[in-house]
CSV table of C-alpha atoms and ligand atoms in Angstrom, one decimal:
chain,number,residue,atom,x,y,z
A,1,UNK,CA,-11.5,-61.8,37.8
A,2,UNK,CA,-9.1,-59.2,36.3
A,3,UNK,CA,-6.4,-60.7,34.2
A,4,UNK,CA,-5.4,-57.5,32.1
A,5,UNK,CA,-2.0,-56.9,33.7
A,6,UNK,CA,0.2,-57.3,36.7
A,7,UNK,CA,-0.1,-53.6,36.9
A,8,UNK,CA,-3.7,-53.3,37.7
A,9,UNK,CA,-2.9,-55.0,41.5
A,10,UNK,CA,-1.6,-52.9,44.4
A,11,UNK,CA,1.3,-52.9,46.3
A,12,UNK,CA,2.5,-56.1,48.6
A,13,UNK,CA,2.1,-55.0,52.3
A,14,UNK,CA,5.7,-55.2,53.1
A,15,UNK,CA,6.4,-52.5,50.7
A,16,UNK,CA,3.8,-50.4,51.6
A,17,UNK,CA,5.1,-50.7,55.0
A,18,UNK,CA,8.7,-50.0,54.2
A,19,UNK,CA,7.5,-46.8,52.5
A,20,UNK,CA,5.7,-45.5,55.6
A,21,UNK,CA,8.5,-46.4,57.8
A,22,UNK,CA,10.9,-44.2,56.0
A,23,UNK,CA,8.5,-41.3,56.2
A,24,UNK,CA,10.2,-39.5,58.8
A,25,UNK,CA,13.5,-37.1,59.3
A,26,UNK,CA,15.7,-34.8,56.8
A,27,UNK,CA,18.1,-37.3,54.8
A,28,UNK,CA,20.2,-36.4,51.6
A,29,UNK,CA,18.3,-36.2,48.5
A,30,UNK,CA,18.4,-37.6,45.1
A,31,UNK,CA,20.0,-40.9,46.3
A,32,UNK,CA,22.0,-39.4,49.0
A,33,UNK,CA,20.3,-41.0,51.6
A,34,UNK,CA,21.2,-44.4,53.5
A,35,UNK,CA,18.5,-46.4,52.2
A,36,UNK,CA,20.0,-45.7,48.5
A,37,UNK,CA,23.2,-46.6,49.6
A,38,UNK,CA,22.1,-50.1,51.4
A,39,UNK,CA,20.0,-50.8,48.4
A,40,UNK,CA,23.4,-50.5,46.4
A,41,UNK,CA,24.9,-53.0,48.4
A,42,UNK,CA,22.1,-55.4,48.6
A,43,UNK,CA,22.1,-55.3,44.6
A,44,UNK,CA,25.7,-56.2,44.6
A,45,UNK,CA,25.1,-59.3,46.7
A,46,UNK,CA,22.3,-60.5,44.9
A,47,UNK,CA,24.3,-60.3,41.3
A,48,UNK,CA,27.4,-61.6,43.1
A,49,UNK,CA,29.8,-58.4,41.6
A,50,UNK,CA,30.1,-54.8,42.0
A,51,UNK,CA,27.2,-52.9,39.8
A,52,UNK,CA,26.2,-49.4,39.2
A,53,UNK,CA,22.9,-48.8,40.2
A,54,UNK,CA,20.0,-46.0,39.0
A,55,UNK,CA,16.7,-46.1,40.7
A,56,UNK,CA,13.9,-45.2,38.5
A,57,UNK,CA,10.2,-44.7,38.8
A,58,UNK,CA,8.9,-46.3,35.5
A,59,UNK,CA,9.9,-49.1,33.4
A,60,UNK,CA,10.0,-47.2,30.4
A,61,UNK,CA,12.4,-44.8,31.7
A,62,UNK,CA,14.6,-47.3,32.7
A,63,UNK,CA,14.7,-49.1,29.3
A,64,UNK,CA,14.7,-45.7,27.4
A,65,UNK,CA,17.7,-44.3,29.5
A,66,UNK,CA,19.8,-47.4,29.7
A,67,UNK,CA,19.4,-48.2,25.8
A,68,UNK,CA,20.6,-44.2,25.0
A,69,UNK,CA,23.4,-44.8,27.2
A,70,UNK,CA,24.7,-47.8,24.9
A,71,UNK,CA,24.0,-46.1,21.4
A,72,UNK,CA,25.0,-42.8,19.5
A,73,UNK,CA,22.1,-41.2,17.5
A,74,UNK,CA,23.3,-42.9,14.2
A,75,UNK,CA,23.1,-46.5,16.0
A,76,UNK,CA,20.8,-49.5,15.3
A,77,UNK,CA,19.2,-51.1,18.3
A,78,UNK,CA,18.0,-54.9,17.7
A,79,UNK,CA,15.1,-55.7,19.4
A,80,UNK,CA,12.3,-58.6,19.1
A,81,UNK,CA,9.4,-57.6,17.0
A,82,UNK,CA,6.9,-57.7,19.8
A,83,UNK,CA,9.2,-56.0,22.3
A,84,UNK,CA,7.7,-53.7,24.5
A,85,UNK,CA,10.3,-51.0,23.7
A,86,UNK,CA,9.3,-51.2,19.9
A,87,UNK,CA,5.6,-51.3,20.3
A,88,UNK,CA,4.6,-49.7,23.6
A,89,UNK,CA,7.1,-47.0,24.8
A,90,UNK,CA,6.0,-44.2,22.4
A,91,UNK,CA,9.5,-44.2,20.7
A,92,UNK,CA,11.1,-43.2,24.1
A,93,UNK,CA,14.4,-45.4,23.0
A,94,UNK,CA,14.3,-43.2,19.9
A,95,UNK,CA,13.8,-39.7,21.7
A,96,UNK,CA,16.1,-40.3,25.0
A,97,UNK,CA,18.9,-41.6,22.3
A,98,UNK,CA,18.5,-38.4,20.1
A,99,UNK,CA,17.3,-40.9,17.1
A,100,UNK,CA,18.6,-44.2,17.2
A,101,UNK,CA,16.7,-46.5,15.4
A,102,UNK,CA,14.9,-49.6,16.9
A,103,UNK,CA,15.1,-52.7,14.4
A,104,UNK,CA,12.7,-55.4,14.9
A,105,UNK,CA,14.0,-59.4,14.7
A,106,UNK,CA,11.4,-61.9,14.5
A,107,UNK,CA,11.4,-65.0,16.5
A,108,UNK,CA,8.7,-67.6,17.8
A,109,UNK,CA,7.1,-66.7,21.1
A,110,UNK,CA,8.9,-63.8,21.7
A,111,UNK,CA,12.8,-65.2,21.6
A,112,UNK,CA,14.8,-63.7,19.1
A,113,UNK,CA,16.8,-66.8,17.2
A,114,UNK,CA,20.7,-66.4,16.7
A,115,UNK,CA,20.0,-66.9,12.8
A,116,UNK,CA,17.6,-63.8,12.7
A,117,UNK,CA,19.7,-61.8,14.6
A,118,UNK,CA,22.4,-62.4,12.5
A,119,UNK,CA,20.6,-61.3,9.4
A,120,UNK,CA,19.2,-58.2,11.0
A,121,UNK,CA,22.7,-57.1,11.7
A,122,UNK,CA,24.0,-57.8,8.3
A,123,UNK,CA,22.2,-55.8,6.9
A,124,UNK,CA,23.9,-52.8,8.3
A,125,UNK,CA,27.3,-52.6,7.3
A,126,UNK,CA,28.1,-49.4,9.7
A,127,UNK,CA,30.3,-47.8,7.0
A,128,UNK,CA,29.2,-44.2,5.4
A,129,UNK,CA,25.4,-43.7,5.0
A,130,UNK,CA,24.4,-46.8,7.3
A,131,UNK,CA,23.5,-47.0,10.8
A,132,UNK,CA,26.1,-48.3,13.3
A,133,UNK,CA,25.1,-51.7,15.0
A,134,UNK,CA,25.2,-50.3,18.6
A,135,UNK,CA,22.9,-52.3,20.6
A,136,UNK,CA,20.7,-55.5,21.3
A,137,UNK,CA,17.6,-55.4,23.7
A,138,UNK,CA,16.1,-58.7,25.0
A,139,UNK,CA,12.9,-59.0,27.3
A,140,UNK,CA,13.4,-61.7,30.2
A,141,UNK,CA,10.7,-63.3,30.7
A,142,UNK,CA,9.4,-62.2,27.0
A,143,UNK,CA,6.4,-60.2,26.2
A,144,UNK,CA,5.0,-63.9,25.0
A,145,UNK,CA,5.4,-65.0,28.8
A,146,UNK,CA,8.4,-67.3,27.7
A,147,UNK,CA,11.9,-67.7,29.2
A,148,UNK,CA,15.5,-67.1,27.9
A,149,UNK,CA,17.5,-70.1,29.0
A,150,UNK,CA,21.2,-68.8,30.0
A,151,UNK,CA,22.7,-70.6,27.2
A,152,UNK,CA,20.3,-68.8,24.7
A,153,UNK,CA,21.1,-65.4,26.3
A,154,UNK,CA,24.9,-66.2,26.1
A,155,UNK,CA,24.5,-67.1,22.1
A,156,UNK,CA,22.8,-64.1,21.6
A,157,UNK,CA,25.2,-61.6,23.3
A,158,UNK,CA,27.9,-63.5,21.7
A,159,UNK,CA,26.8,-62.4,18.3
A,160,UNK,CA,26.4,-58.9,19.5
A,161,UNK,CA,29.7,-58.6,21.5
A,162,UNK,CA,31.4,-59.9,18.3
A,163,UNK,CA,30.0,-56.9,16.4
A,164,UNK,CA,31.0,-54.6,19.2
A,165,UNK,CA,27.6,-54.3,20.5
A,166,UNK,CA,26.4,-53.9,24.1
A,167,UNK,CA,23.4,-56.0,25.4
A,168,UNK,CA,20.5,-54.8,27.4
A,169,UNK,CA,18.2,-57.0,28.9
A,170,UNK,CA,14.2,-55.5,29.6
A,171,UNK,CA,13.5,-57.4,33.0
A,172,UNK,CA,10.1,-55.6,33.5
A,173,UNK,CA,9.3,-59.4,34.8
A,174,UNK,CA,12.7,-60.4,35.8
A,175,UNK,CA,11.8,-62.1,38.9
A,176,UNK,CA,9.1,-64.0,37.4
A,177,UNK,CA,12.0,-65.4,35.0
A,178,UNK,CA,14.5,-66.1,37.9
A,179,UNK,CA,11.9,-68.2,39.7
A,180,UNK,CA,10.9,-70.1,36.5
A,181,UNK,CA,14.8,-71.0,35.9
A,182,UNK,CA,15.2,-71.4,39.4
A,183,UNK,CA,18.9,-70.1,38.5
A,184,UNK,CA,20.9,-67.4,40.5
A,185,UNK,CA,20.2,-63.8,38.7
A,186,UNK,CA,24.0,-63.5,37.9
A,187,UNK,CA,23.5,-66.7,35.8
A,188,UNK,CA,20.9,-65.2,33.3
A,189,UNK,CA,22.5,-61.7,33.3
A,190,UNK,CA,26.1,-60.9,33.6
A,191,UNK,CA,27.6,-64.4,33.1
A,192,UNK,CA,25.6,-64.8,30.1
A,193,UNK,CA,26.8,-61.4,28.5
A,194,UNK,CA,24.2,-58.8,30.0
A,195,UNK,CA,25.7,-55.6,30.1
A,196,UNK,CA,22.9,-53.5,31.2
A,197,UNK,CA,19.5,-54.4,33.0
A,198,UNK,CA,16.2,-52.9,33.5
A,199,UNK,CA,15.1,-54.7,36.7
A,200,UNK,CA,11.4,-54.2,37.4
A,201,UNK,CA,9.8,-54.7,40.7
A,202,UNK,CA,6.4,-52.7,40.2
A,203,UNK,CA,4.5,-55.4,38.3
A,204,UNK,CA,5.7,-57.7,41.0
A,205,UNK,CA,4.3,-55.7,44.0
A,206,UNK,CA,6.2,-52.3,44.2
A,207,UNK,CA,4.5,-49.0,44.2
A,208,UNK,CA,6.8,-47.6,41.5
A,209,UNK,CA,10.2,-49.3,41.9
A,210,UNK,CA,12.6,-49.9,38.6
A,211,UNK,CA,16.6,-49.9,38.6
A,212,UNK,CA,18.9,-50.0,35.8
A,213,UNK,CA,21.7,-52.3,36.9
A,214,UNK,CA,25.1,-51.7,35.1
A,215,UNK,CA,27.2,-54.8,35.2
A,216,UNK,CA,30.4,-53.4,33.3
A,217,UNK,CA,31.2,-50.7,35.6
A,218,UNK,CA,33.1,-48.6,32.9
A,219,UNK,CA,29.9,-48.7,31.2
A,220,UNK,CA,27.2,-45.8,31.3
A,221,UNK,CA,29.2,-43.2,33.0
A,222,UNK,CA,27.0,-40.7,31.8
A,223,UNK,CA,23.4,-42.4,32.9
A,224,UNK,CA,23.4,-40.3,36.0
A,225,UNK,CA,23.3,-37.0,33.5
A,226,UNK,CA,20.8,-38.5,31.5
A,227,UNK,CA,18.3,-39.3,34.6
A,228,UNK,CA,18.7,-35.6,35.9
A,229,UNK,CA,18.2,-34.3,32.1
A,230,UNK,CA,15.5,-36.3,31.7
A,231,UNK,CA,13.8,-35.0,34.7
A,232,UNK,CA,14.0,-38.5,36.5
A,233,UNK,CA,16.4,-38.6,39.1
A,234,UNK,CA,14.2,-38.2,42.2
A,235,UNK,CA,14.9,-36.2,45.0
A,236,UNK,CA,13.1,-38.2,47.5
A,237,UNK,CA,14.3,-41.4,46.4
A,238,UNK,CA,14.4,-42.7,49.6
A,239,UNK,CA,10.6,-43.9,49.1
A,240,UNK,CA,11.9,-45.7,46.0
A,241,UNK,CA,15.0,-47.3,47.8
A,242,UNK,CA,12.8,-48.3,50.4
A,243,UNK,CA,10.4,-50.1,48.2
A,244,UNK,CA,13.7,-52.3,46.7
A,245,UNK,CA,15.0,-52.5,50.1
A,246,UNK,CA,11.8,-54.7,51.1
A,247,UNK,CA,11.4,-56.0,47.9
A,248,UNK,CA,14.7,-57.8,48.0
A,249,UNK,CA,14.7,-58.7,51.5
A,250,UNK,CA,14.3,-62.2,52.7
A,251,UNK,CA,13.4,-63.3,49.4
A,252,UNK,CA,10.0,-61.5,49.0
A,253,UNK,CA,10.5,-60.6,45.3
A,254,UNK,CA,11.1,-64.6,44.6
A,255,UNK,CA,7.9,-65.7,46.8
A,256,UNK,CA,5.5,-62.7,44.8
A,257,UNK,CA,6.8,-63.9,41.4
A,258,UNK,CA,6.6,-67.6,42.4
A,259,UNK,CA,2.9,-67.1,43.4
A,260,UNK,CA,2.0,-65.3,40.2
A,261,UNK,CA,4.1,-67.9,38.0
A,262,UNK,CA,1.9,-70.8,40.0
A,263,UNK,CA,-1.1,-69.2,39.2
A,264,UNK,CA,-0.4,-68.8,35.5
A,265,UNK,CA,0.6,-72.4,35.5
A,266,UNK,CA,-2.8,-73.5,36.9
A,267,UNK,CA,-4.5,-71.5,34.5
A,268,UNK,CA,-2.9,-72.6,31.3
A,269,UNK,CA,-2.8,-76.4,32.9
A,270,UNK,CA,-6.9,-75.7,33.1
A,271,UNK,CA,-7.3,-74.0,29.9
A,272,UNK,CA,-5.4,-77.0,28.2
A,273,UNK,CA,-8.3,-79.2,29.0
A,274,UNK,CA,-10.9,-77.0,27.9
A,275,UNK,CA,-12.4,-77.7,24.5
A,276,UNK,CA,-11.7,-75.0,21.5
A,277,UNK,CA,-8.9,-73.4,23.5
A,278,UNK,CA,-5.5,-73.6,22.1
A,279,UNK,CA,-2.3,-72.3,23.8
A,280,UNK,CA,0.3,-71.4,21.3
A,281,UNK,CA,3.2,-70.8,23.6
A,282,UNK,CA,4.6,-72.4,26.8
A,283,UNK,CA,3.7,-70.7,30.0
A,284,UNK,CA,7.0,-70.2,31.6
A,285,UNK,CA,6.1,-67.2,33.8
A,286,UNK,CA,3.1,-65.4,34.8
A,287,UNK,CA,1.3,-64.6,31.2
A,288,UNK,CA,-1.0,-67.1,29.4
A,289,UNK,CA,-1.7,-66.7,25.9
A,290,UNK,CA,-4.5,-68.5,24.2
A,291,UNK,CA,-6.8,-68.6,21.1
A,292,UNK,CA,-10.6,-68.9,22.1
A,293,UNK,CA,-13.6,-69.1,20.5
A,294,UNK,CA,-15.2,-65.8,20.1
A,295,UNK,CA,-18.5,-66.9,22.1
A,296,UNK,CA,-16.1,-67.9,25.2
A,297,UNK,CA,-14.5,-64.8,25.2
A,298,UNK,CA,-18.1,-62.8,25.4
A,299,UNK,CA,-19.5,-65.3,28.0
A,300,UNK,CA,-16.1,-64.8,30.1
A,301,UNK,CA,-16.7,-60.8,29.3
A,302,UNK,CA,-20.4,-61.0,30.1
A,303,UNK,CA,-19.6,-62.9,33.6
A,304,UNK,CA,-17.2,-60.0,34.9
A,305,UNK,CA,-14.0,-61.3,33.5
A,306,UNK,CA,-11.3,-58.6,32.0
A,307,UNK,CA,-8.3,-59.4,30.0
A,308,UNK,CA,-6.7,-58.0,26.6
A,309,UNK,CA,-7.2,-59.2,23.0
A,310,UNK,CA,-3.6,-59.5,21.9
A,311,UNK,CA,-2.0,-59.1,18.6
A,312,UNK,CA,-1.7,-62.2,16.5
A,313,UNK,CA,1.8,-60.9,14.4
A,314,UNK,CA,3.4,-63.8,16.5
A,315,UNK,CA,1.2,-66.7,15.2
A,316,UNK,CA,1.2,-66.0,11.6
A,317,UNK,CA,2.9,-68.8,9.4
A,318,UNK,CA,2.5,-71.2,12.4
A,319,UNK,CA,0.0,-74.0,13.2
A,320,UNK,CA,-1.3,-71.6,15.8
A,321,UNK,CA,-2.7,-68.9,12.8
A,322,UNK,CA,-6.0,-68.1,13.9
A,323,UNK,CA,-9.4,-69.2,12.6
A,324,UNK,CA,-12.0,-66.5,11.9
A,325,UNK,CA,-13.9,-67.6,14.8
A,326,UNK,CA,-11.0,-67.4,17.2
A,327,UNK,CA,-9.7,-64.6,19.3
A,328,UNK,CA,-6.5,-64.5,20.8
A,329,UNK,CA,-6.2,-63.1,24.3
A,330,UNK,CA,-3.5,-62.4,27.1
A,331,UNK,CA,-4.0,-63.4,31.0
A,332,UNK,CA,-1.7,-62.1,33.3
A,333,UNK,CA,-1.8,-63.0,36.9
A,334,UNK,CA,0.0,-61.7,39.7
A,335,UNK,CA,1.2,-61.6,43.1
A,336,UNK,CA,-2.1,-61.0,44.3
A,337,UNK,CA,-4.4,-63.2,41.8
A,338,UNK,CA,-6.3,-66.0,43.9
A,339,UNK,CA,-6.8,-69.7,43.6
A,340,UNK,CA,-10.8,-68.4,43.7
A,341,UNK,CA,-9.9,-66.5,40.5
A,342,UNK,CA,-8.6,-69.1,38.8
A,343,UNK,CA,-10.9,-71.4,39.5
A,344,UNK,CA,-13.9,-69.1,38.5
A,345,UNK,CA,-12.3,-68.3,35.4
A,346,UNK,CA,-11.8,-72.1,34.2
A,347,UNK,CA,-15.4,-72.7,35.1
A,348,UNK,CA,-16.7,-69.9,33.2
A,349,UNK,CA,-14.3,-71.3,30.1
A,350,UNK,CA,-15.5,-74.7,30.4
A,351,UNK,CA,-19.1,-74.0,31.1
A,352,UNK,CA,-20.8,-74.5,27.2
R,1,LIG,C1,8.2,-56.0,29.0
R,1,LIG,C2,7.9,-54.6,29.5
R,1,LIG,N1,8.8,-53.8,29.7
R,1,LIG,C3,8.7,-52.5,30.1
R,1,LIG,C4,7.3,-52.2,30.5
R,1,LIG,C5,7.5,-50.9,31.1
R,1,LIG,O1,6.8,-50.6,32.1
R,1,LIG,P1,6.1,-49.0,32.7
R,1,LIG,O2,4.7,-49.4,32.1
R,1,LIG,O3,6.4,-49.3,34.2
R,1,LIG,O4,6.8,-47.9,31.8
R,1,LIG,C6,6.0,-53.0,30.6
R,1,LIG,C7,5.2,-52.6,31.2
R,1,LIG,O5,4.2,-53.2,31.0
R,1,LIG,C8,6.6,-54.8,30.0
R,1,LIG,O6,5.6,-55.3,29.9
């Protein structure tokens, strides 16, 4: 039973088949192939408008390059204090933006709150020696496994836009959030005010396929140069495009994410019934966070279960502050998680 990450699993069969199927003949390189052209049309249809698309091999590249196109080197980029761009991308946003600063903003369960965002922006007047408030980045679904409703996204976007800032969404698990909300992708992105989206497929069954989707097509005119300069404009782009084509065809992306979300919900519901397990946040997508007794963690690990211990930074000053006996863990389900894995884990957890 492996709940360490959705990255630990392989590639969904239709996506692997699609990679093999495009492995013939000579086509245009660097995105000049028919599959890339078709995928751009698929994205326009999916988002119900014209969009610019940049296909990339990793989520960190998508985030960092997208954000670098929104901020000058002397810009401040506001993000949640548990965000992946802040904690787990080795300073990639700062690097690719030639030094813009990521400014952490707190908020319960991975979601930034308007009050905290306003307060954080207010510290940057943008005059003389100060950084300019340049961009906001929010994650959907969040690093805490929760999801922003469209009106919450719209409120944050409106605060940012009033200050002339652009808004980026880190959608490494965008599919899981779309399934969870049951809304069209447009409703939680550009219709709510998002200017640029990092849309991930790798965690949800692709091999290496991420995309930066630019909604305001006047923006990010330099992104193609940024991709090339970073060494991330892939010459054999058809293999990334083929993954996207298969991923978006016939709703495969929603079926894969739907399965992962269902598994996570079952895991969370089961754990709620186990004595000495506390879940601080709702399980909106495919990640379950819980406090467990240290002895339970040991029993699960001894029996072969894998999962990560997680930072407790988001629990302080809440009723879920850990006791000395408790360990905070993250359990991630994927498109390949099986019912058996959930049942085995719950049985082990309950086995006192
Ligand atoms: C929320 C979030 N954003 C971005 C990424 C970055 O993805 P990658 O590992 O492909 O660079 C991850 C990966 O764990 C993530 O969880």
